[in-house]
Coordinates of C-alpha atoms in Angstrom, one line a residue:
X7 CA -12.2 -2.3 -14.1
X8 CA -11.1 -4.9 -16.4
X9 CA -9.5 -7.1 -13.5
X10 CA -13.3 -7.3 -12.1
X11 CA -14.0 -11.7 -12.2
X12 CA -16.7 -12.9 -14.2
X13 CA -18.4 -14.1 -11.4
X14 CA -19.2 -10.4 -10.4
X15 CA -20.8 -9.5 -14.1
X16 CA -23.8 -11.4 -13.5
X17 CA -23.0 -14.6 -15.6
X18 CA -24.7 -18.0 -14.4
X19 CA -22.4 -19.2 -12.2
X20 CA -22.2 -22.2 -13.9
X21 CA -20.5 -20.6 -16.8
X22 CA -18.5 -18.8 -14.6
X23 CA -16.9 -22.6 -13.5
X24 CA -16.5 -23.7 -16.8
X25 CA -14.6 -21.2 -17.7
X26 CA -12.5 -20.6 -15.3
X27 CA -11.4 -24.5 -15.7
X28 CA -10.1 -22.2 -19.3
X29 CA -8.5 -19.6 -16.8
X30 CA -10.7 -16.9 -18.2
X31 CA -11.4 -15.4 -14.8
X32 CA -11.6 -11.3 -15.1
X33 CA -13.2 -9.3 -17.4
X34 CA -9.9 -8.7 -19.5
X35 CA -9.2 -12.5 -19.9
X36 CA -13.0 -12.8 -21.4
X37 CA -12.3 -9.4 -23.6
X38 CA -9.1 -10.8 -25.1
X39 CA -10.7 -13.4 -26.7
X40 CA -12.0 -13.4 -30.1
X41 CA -15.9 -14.8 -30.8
X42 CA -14.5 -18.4 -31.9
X43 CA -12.3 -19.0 -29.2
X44 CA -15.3 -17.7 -26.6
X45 CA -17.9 -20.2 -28.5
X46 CA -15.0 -23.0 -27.7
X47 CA -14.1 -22.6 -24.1
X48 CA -18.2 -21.5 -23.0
X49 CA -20.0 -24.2 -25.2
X50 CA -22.2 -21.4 -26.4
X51 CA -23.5 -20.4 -29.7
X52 CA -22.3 -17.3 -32.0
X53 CA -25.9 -15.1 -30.6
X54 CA -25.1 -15.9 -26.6
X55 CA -21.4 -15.1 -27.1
X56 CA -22.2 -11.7 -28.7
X57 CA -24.6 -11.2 -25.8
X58 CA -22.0 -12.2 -23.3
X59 CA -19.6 -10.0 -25.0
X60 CA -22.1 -6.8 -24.3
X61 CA -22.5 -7.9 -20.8
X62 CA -19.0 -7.9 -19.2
X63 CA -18.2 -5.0 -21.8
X64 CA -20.9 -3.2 -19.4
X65 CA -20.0 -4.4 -16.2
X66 CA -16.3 -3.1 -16.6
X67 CA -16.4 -0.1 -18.2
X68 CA -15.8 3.0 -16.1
X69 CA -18.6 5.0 -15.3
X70 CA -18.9 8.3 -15.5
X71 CA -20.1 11.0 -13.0
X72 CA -20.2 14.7 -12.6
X73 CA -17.9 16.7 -9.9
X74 CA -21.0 17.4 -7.9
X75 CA -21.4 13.5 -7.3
X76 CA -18.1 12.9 -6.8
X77 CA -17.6 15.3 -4.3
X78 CA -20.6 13.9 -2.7
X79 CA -19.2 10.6 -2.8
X80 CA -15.7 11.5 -1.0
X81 CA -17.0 13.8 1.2
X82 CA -17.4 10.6 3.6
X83 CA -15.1 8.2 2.8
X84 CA -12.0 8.9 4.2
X85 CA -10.2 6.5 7.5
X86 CA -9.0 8.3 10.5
X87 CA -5.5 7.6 11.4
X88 CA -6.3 8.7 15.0
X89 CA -3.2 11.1 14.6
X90 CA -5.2 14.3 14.5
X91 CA -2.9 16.8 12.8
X92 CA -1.6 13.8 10.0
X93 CA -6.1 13.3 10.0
X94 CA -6.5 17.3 9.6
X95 CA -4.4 18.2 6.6
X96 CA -5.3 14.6 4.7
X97 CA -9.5 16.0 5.6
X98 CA -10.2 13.4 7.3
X99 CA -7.6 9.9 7.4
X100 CA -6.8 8.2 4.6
X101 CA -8.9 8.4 1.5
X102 CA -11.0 5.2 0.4
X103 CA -10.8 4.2 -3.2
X104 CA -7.3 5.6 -3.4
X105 CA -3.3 3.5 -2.7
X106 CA -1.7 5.4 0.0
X107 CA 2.1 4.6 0.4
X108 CA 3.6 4.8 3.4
X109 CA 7.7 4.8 2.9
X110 CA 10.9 5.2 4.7
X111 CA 13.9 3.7 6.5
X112 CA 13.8 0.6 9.0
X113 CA 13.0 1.5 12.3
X114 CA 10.5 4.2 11.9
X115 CA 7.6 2.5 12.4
X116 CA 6.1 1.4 9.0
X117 CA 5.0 -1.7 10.1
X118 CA 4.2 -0.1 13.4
X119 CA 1.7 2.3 11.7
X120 CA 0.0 -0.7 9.6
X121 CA -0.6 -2.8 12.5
X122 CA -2.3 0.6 14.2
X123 CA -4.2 1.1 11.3
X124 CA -5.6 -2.3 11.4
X125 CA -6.3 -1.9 15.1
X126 CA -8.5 1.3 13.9
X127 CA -10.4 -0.1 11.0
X128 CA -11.6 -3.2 13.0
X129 CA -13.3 -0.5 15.9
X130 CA -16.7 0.5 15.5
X131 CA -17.5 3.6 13.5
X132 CA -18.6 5.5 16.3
X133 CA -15.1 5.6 17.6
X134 CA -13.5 6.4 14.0
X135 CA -13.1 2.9 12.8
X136 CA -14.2 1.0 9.5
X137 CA -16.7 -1.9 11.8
X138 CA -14.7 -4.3 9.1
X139 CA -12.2 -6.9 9.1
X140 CA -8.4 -6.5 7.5
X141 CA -6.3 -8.4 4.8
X142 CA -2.5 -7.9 6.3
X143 CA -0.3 -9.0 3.3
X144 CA 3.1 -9.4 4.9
X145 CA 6.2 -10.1 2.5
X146 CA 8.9 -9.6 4.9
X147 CA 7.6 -11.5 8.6
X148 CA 7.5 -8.2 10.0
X149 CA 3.6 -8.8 11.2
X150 CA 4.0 -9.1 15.3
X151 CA 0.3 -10.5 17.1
X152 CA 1.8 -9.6 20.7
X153 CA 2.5 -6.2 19.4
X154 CA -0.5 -5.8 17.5
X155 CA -2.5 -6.6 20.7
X156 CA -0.5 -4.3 22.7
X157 CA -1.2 -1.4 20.8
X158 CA -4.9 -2.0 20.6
X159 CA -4.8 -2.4 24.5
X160 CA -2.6 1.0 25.0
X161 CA -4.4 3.1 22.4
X162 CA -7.9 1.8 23.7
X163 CA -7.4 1.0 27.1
X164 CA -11.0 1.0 28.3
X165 CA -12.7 -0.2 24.8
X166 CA -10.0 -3.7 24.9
X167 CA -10.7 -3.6 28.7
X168 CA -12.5 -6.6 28.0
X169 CA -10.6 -10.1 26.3
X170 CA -13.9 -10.4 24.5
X171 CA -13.4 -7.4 22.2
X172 CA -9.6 -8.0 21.6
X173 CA -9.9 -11.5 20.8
X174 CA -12.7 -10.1 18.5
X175 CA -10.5 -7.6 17.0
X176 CA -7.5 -10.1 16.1
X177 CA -9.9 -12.6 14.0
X178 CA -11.1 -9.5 12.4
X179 CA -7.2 -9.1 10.2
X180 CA -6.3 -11.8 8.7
X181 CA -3.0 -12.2 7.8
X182 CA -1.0 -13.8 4.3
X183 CA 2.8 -14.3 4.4
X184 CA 4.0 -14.0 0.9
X185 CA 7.2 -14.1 0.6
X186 CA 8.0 -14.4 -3.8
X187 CA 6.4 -12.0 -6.4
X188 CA 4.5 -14.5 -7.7
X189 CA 3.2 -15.5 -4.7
X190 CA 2.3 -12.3 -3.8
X191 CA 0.3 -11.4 -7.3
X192 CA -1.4 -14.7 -7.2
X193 CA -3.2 -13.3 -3.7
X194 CA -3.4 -9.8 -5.0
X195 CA -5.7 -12.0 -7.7
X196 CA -7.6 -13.6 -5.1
X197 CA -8.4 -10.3 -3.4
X198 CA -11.4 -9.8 -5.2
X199 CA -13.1 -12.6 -3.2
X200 CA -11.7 -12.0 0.1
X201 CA -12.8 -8.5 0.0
X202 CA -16.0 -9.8 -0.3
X203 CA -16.2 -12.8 2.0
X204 CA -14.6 -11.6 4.9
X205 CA -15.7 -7.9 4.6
X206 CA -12.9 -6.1 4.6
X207 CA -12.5 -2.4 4.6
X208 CA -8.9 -2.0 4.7
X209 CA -6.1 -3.9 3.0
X210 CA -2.4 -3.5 4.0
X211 CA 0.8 -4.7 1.8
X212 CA 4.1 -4.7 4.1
X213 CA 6.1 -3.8 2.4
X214 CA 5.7 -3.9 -1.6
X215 CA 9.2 -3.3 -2.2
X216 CA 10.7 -6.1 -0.2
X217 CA 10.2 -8.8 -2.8
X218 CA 10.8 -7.1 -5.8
X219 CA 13.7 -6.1 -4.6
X220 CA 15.4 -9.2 -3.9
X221 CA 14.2 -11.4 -7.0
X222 CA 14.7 -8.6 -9.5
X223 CA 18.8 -7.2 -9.6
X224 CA 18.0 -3.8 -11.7
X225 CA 22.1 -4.4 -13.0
X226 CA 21.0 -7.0 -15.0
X227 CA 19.7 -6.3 -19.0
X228 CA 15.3 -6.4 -18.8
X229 CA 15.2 -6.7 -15.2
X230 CA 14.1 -3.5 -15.2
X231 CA 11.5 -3.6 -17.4
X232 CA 10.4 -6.8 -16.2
X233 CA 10.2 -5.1 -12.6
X234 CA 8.5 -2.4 -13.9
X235 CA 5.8 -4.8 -15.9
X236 CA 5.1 -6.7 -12.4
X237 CA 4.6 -3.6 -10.6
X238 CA 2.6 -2.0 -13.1
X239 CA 0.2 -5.1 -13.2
X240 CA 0.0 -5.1 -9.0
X241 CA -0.6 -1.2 -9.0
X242 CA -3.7 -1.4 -11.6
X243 CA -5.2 -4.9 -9.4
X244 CA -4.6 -2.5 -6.5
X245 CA -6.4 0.6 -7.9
X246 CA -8.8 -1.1 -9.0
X247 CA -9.9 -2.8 -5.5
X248 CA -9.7 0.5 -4.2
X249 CA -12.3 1.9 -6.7
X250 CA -14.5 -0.9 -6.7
X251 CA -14.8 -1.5 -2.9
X252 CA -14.5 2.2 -2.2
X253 CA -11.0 1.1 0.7
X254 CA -8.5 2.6 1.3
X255 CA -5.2 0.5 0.0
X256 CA -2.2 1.3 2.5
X257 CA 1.0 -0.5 1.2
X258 CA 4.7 0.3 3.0
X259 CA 7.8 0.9 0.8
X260 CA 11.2 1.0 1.0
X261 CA 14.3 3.2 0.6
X262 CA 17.2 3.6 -2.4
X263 CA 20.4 6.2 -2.7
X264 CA 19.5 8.6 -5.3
X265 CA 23.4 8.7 -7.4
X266 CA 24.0 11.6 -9.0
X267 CA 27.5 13.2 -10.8
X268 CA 29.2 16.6 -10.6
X269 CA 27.5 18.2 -13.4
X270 CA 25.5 15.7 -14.8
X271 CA 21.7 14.6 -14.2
X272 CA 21.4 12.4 -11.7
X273 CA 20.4 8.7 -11.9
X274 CA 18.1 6.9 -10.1
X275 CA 20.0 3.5 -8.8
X276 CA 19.2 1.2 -6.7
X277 CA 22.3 1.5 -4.2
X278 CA 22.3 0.0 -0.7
X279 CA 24.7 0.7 1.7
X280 CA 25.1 -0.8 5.6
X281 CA 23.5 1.3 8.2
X282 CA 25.9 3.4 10.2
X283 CA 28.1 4.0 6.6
X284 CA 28.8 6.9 4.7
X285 CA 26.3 8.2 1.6
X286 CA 28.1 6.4 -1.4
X287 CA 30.6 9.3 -3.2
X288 CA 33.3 7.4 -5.8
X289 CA 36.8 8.7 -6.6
X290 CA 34.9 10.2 -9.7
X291 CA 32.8 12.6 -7.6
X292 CA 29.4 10.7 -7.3
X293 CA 27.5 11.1 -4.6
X294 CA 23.8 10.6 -3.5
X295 CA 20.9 11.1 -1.8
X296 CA 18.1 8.7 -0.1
X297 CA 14.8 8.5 -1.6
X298 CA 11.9 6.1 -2.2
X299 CA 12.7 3.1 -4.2
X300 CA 11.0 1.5 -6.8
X301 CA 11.5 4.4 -9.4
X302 CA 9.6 7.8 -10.8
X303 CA 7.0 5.3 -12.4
X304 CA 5.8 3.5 -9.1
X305 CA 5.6 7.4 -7.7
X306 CA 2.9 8.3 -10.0
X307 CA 1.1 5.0 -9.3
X308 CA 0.5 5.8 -5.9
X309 CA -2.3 8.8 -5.1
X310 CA -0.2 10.0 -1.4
X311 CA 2.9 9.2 0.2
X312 CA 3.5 9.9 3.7
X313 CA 7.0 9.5 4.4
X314 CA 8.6 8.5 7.6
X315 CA 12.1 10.0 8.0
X316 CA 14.4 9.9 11.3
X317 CA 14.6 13.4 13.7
X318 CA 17.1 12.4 16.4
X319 CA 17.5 9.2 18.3
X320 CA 13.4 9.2 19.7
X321 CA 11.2 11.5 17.6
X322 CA 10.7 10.7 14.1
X323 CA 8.7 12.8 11.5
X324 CA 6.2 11.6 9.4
X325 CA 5.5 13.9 5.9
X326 CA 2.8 14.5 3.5
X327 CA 5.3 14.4 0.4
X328 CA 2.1 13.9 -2.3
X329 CA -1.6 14.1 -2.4
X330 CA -4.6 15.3 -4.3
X331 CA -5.9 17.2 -1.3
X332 CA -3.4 17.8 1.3
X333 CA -0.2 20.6 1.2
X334 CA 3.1 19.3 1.9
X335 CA 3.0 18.5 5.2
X336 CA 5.7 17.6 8.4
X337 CA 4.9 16.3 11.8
X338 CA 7.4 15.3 14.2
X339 CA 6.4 12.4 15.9
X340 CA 7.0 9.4 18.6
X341 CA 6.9 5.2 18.7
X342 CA 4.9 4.4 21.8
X343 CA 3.5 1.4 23.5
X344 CA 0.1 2.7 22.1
X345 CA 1.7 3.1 18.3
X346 CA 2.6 6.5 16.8
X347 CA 1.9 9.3 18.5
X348 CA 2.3 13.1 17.4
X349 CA 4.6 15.3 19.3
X350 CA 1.5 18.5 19.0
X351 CA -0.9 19.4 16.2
X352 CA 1.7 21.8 14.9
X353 CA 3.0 21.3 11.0
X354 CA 6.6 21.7 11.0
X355 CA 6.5 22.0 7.1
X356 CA 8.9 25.2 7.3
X357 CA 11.5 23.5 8.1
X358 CA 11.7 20.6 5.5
X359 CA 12.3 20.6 1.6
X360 CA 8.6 21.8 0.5
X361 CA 8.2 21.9 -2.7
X362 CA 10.4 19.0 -3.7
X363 CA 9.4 16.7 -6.6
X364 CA 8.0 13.3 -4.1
X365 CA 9.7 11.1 -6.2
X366 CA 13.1 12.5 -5.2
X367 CA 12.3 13.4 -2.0
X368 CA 15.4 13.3 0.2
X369 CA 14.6 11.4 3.7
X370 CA 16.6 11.4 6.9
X371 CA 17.7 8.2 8.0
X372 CA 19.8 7.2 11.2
X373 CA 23.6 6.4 11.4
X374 CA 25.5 5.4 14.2
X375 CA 25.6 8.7 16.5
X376 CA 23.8 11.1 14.3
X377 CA 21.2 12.1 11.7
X378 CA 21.3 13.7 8.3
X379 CA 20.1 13.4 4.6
X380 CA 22.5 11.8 3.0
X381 CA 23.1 8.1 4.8
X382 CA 21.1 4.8 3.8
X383 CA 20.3 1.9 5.4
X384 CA 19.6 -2.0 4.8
X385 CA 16.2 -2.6 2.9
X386 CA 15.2 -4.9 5.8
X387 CA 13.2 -3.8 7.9
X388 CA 14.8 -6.5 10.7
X389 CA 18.2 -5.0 12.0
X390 CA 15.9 -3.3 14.1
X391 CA 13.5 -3.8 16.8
X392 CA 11.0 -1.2 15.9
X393 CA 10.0 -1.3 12.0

């Protein structure tokens, strides 16, 4: 709540410009000011300052509701992915107010998935969609319009019968290439505005990881740390969109090799090895495992993670590794024309690691003739033509 802009607190506009000319813009940079300082930058007396102070205290603190009403509240907010046996365990889609990460190796359809969702929120909500428009962050050029178009016109064949409505449904997403961290949190900070201007009801980030990732080498002293600040501060502007505007916040992440040693805990590195290769294993008896990247701490900042995992050369499956609501889930599934499509309604959760801790969740990836858990591929999502 304290990323909410001044602007949304019910301040004269007016002030709002003045003091944003300061760059006091949210609720925390007005907070973290001290009276003197906030009689400087406003023009305004000790009295209206105190008052000031009282009124964006209100506007961004959390308020508090019973069970009853919150149950209420969620009982109807939740986005159908159209994929009816993902929809059934989840109760309903994809739940608004709430980050839901989608992560896995290239070529298994993340972006695939992101660019059905979008499809889906722009329909009306008599056929399961949001009736709203779409912010597409795309950090790694992965965003495809012909494909985008193609599986609007396969999944809903006679609904995009007509140019009209397809044309309609592409100026509804709007798309933002953003291809450094800071790029990418200076339009996470603009967010606020878009939401609102261009009503949107969904917003997509493909692929958080891809960034990071390449301007932050964990080997080196406080990269870490200074990774793990950034995402931190992109998580809480992300939650708090969710909350706020009640969407649901879909973001794609990417893949790491999980090292451990013979008799030790293991570690979690960030270890990327060509596709097609062998899991890493060092004379001194290391070995690993693929799991989501980004660490334990950017687990517990996302509220479900579906992973998407490789099955044989066509069927993937897509898993319910964490949730609030949903048991650990498995569904095998296919990349059509139309998007993703499940095999059959049938959870295959008996046959996969249930149970297992989603931040260490090991995830099948695809090497040069066969499948199994222990073999990594690039972070790119481009070696492939599926992603």
């Amino acid at each position: 709540m304290a990323n909410k802009k001044l602007r949304r607190t019910g301040m004269l506009p007016e002030l709002c410009d003045r003091l944003d000319r300061h760059q006091i813009k949210t609720c925390q940079d007005f907070l973290s000011l001290g009276p003197l300082e906030l009689m400087r930058e406003a023009g305004q007396s000790y009295q209206q300052v105190q008052t000031l102070l009282h009124t964006v205290s209100l506007a961004c603190a959390p308020t508090m509701v019973t069970a009853l009403e919150l149950r209420d509240r969620q009982s109807h907010v939740f986005f159908p992915t159209s994929l009816r046996g993902l929809d059934a365990v989840l109760h309903g889609g994809l739940a608004s107010g709430t980050l839901t990460e989608i992560t896995g190796p290239s070529g298994c359809g993340k972006s695939q998935f992101c660019m059905m969702l979008s499809v889906l929120a722009t329909l009306p909500r008599t056929m399961g969609g949001l009736d709203s428009s779409v912010l597409y962050i795309d950090t790694e050029s992965a965003f495809c319009a012909e494909r985008l178009v193609e599986i609007a016109q396969n999944r809903f064949p006679k609904y995009f019968s007509l140019q009209e409505r397809v044309v309609e449904m592409a100026q509804k997403i709007h798309l933002f290439r953003e291809l450094t961290c800071q790029n990418v949190l200076k339009r996470l900070g603009g967010l606020e505005e878009e939401i609102i201007s261009k009503k949107a009801g969904l917003v997509i980030i493909d692929s958080i990881a891809s960034v990071v990732r390449k301007e932050f080498d964990t080997s080196i002293p406080g990269n870490l740390s200074e990774r793990s600040s950034l995402l931190s501060q992109e998580a809480a502007t992300l939650k708090y969109l969710a909350e706020e505007f009640s969407i649901p916040v879909v973001l794609t992440n990417q893949i790491t090799t999980h090292l451990s040693r013979k008799g030790t805990a293991p570690s979690h590195l960030e270890c990327n090895v060509p596709e097609g290769k062998e899991s890493p294993v060092s004379a001194d008896g290391e070995s690993g495992y693929v799991t989501a990247a980004l660490g334990n701490t950017w687990s517990h900042s996302v509220n479900t993670r579906l992973i998407v995992q490789y099955l044989d050369s066509q069927r993937r499956q897509i898993i319910v590794a964490k949730s609030p609501i949903a048991p650990f889930s498995v569904f095998n599934y296919t990349v059509q024309n139309s998007g993703l499509e499940l095999e059959d309604g049938e959870n295959q959760a008996g046959s996969s690691h249930q149970g297992t801790d989603p931040g260490l969740q090991p995830i099948r990836v695809r090497t040069a003739f066969n499948y199994c858990l222990t073999h990594t591929t690039p972070t790119s999502s481009h070696s492939t033509g599926v992603h």
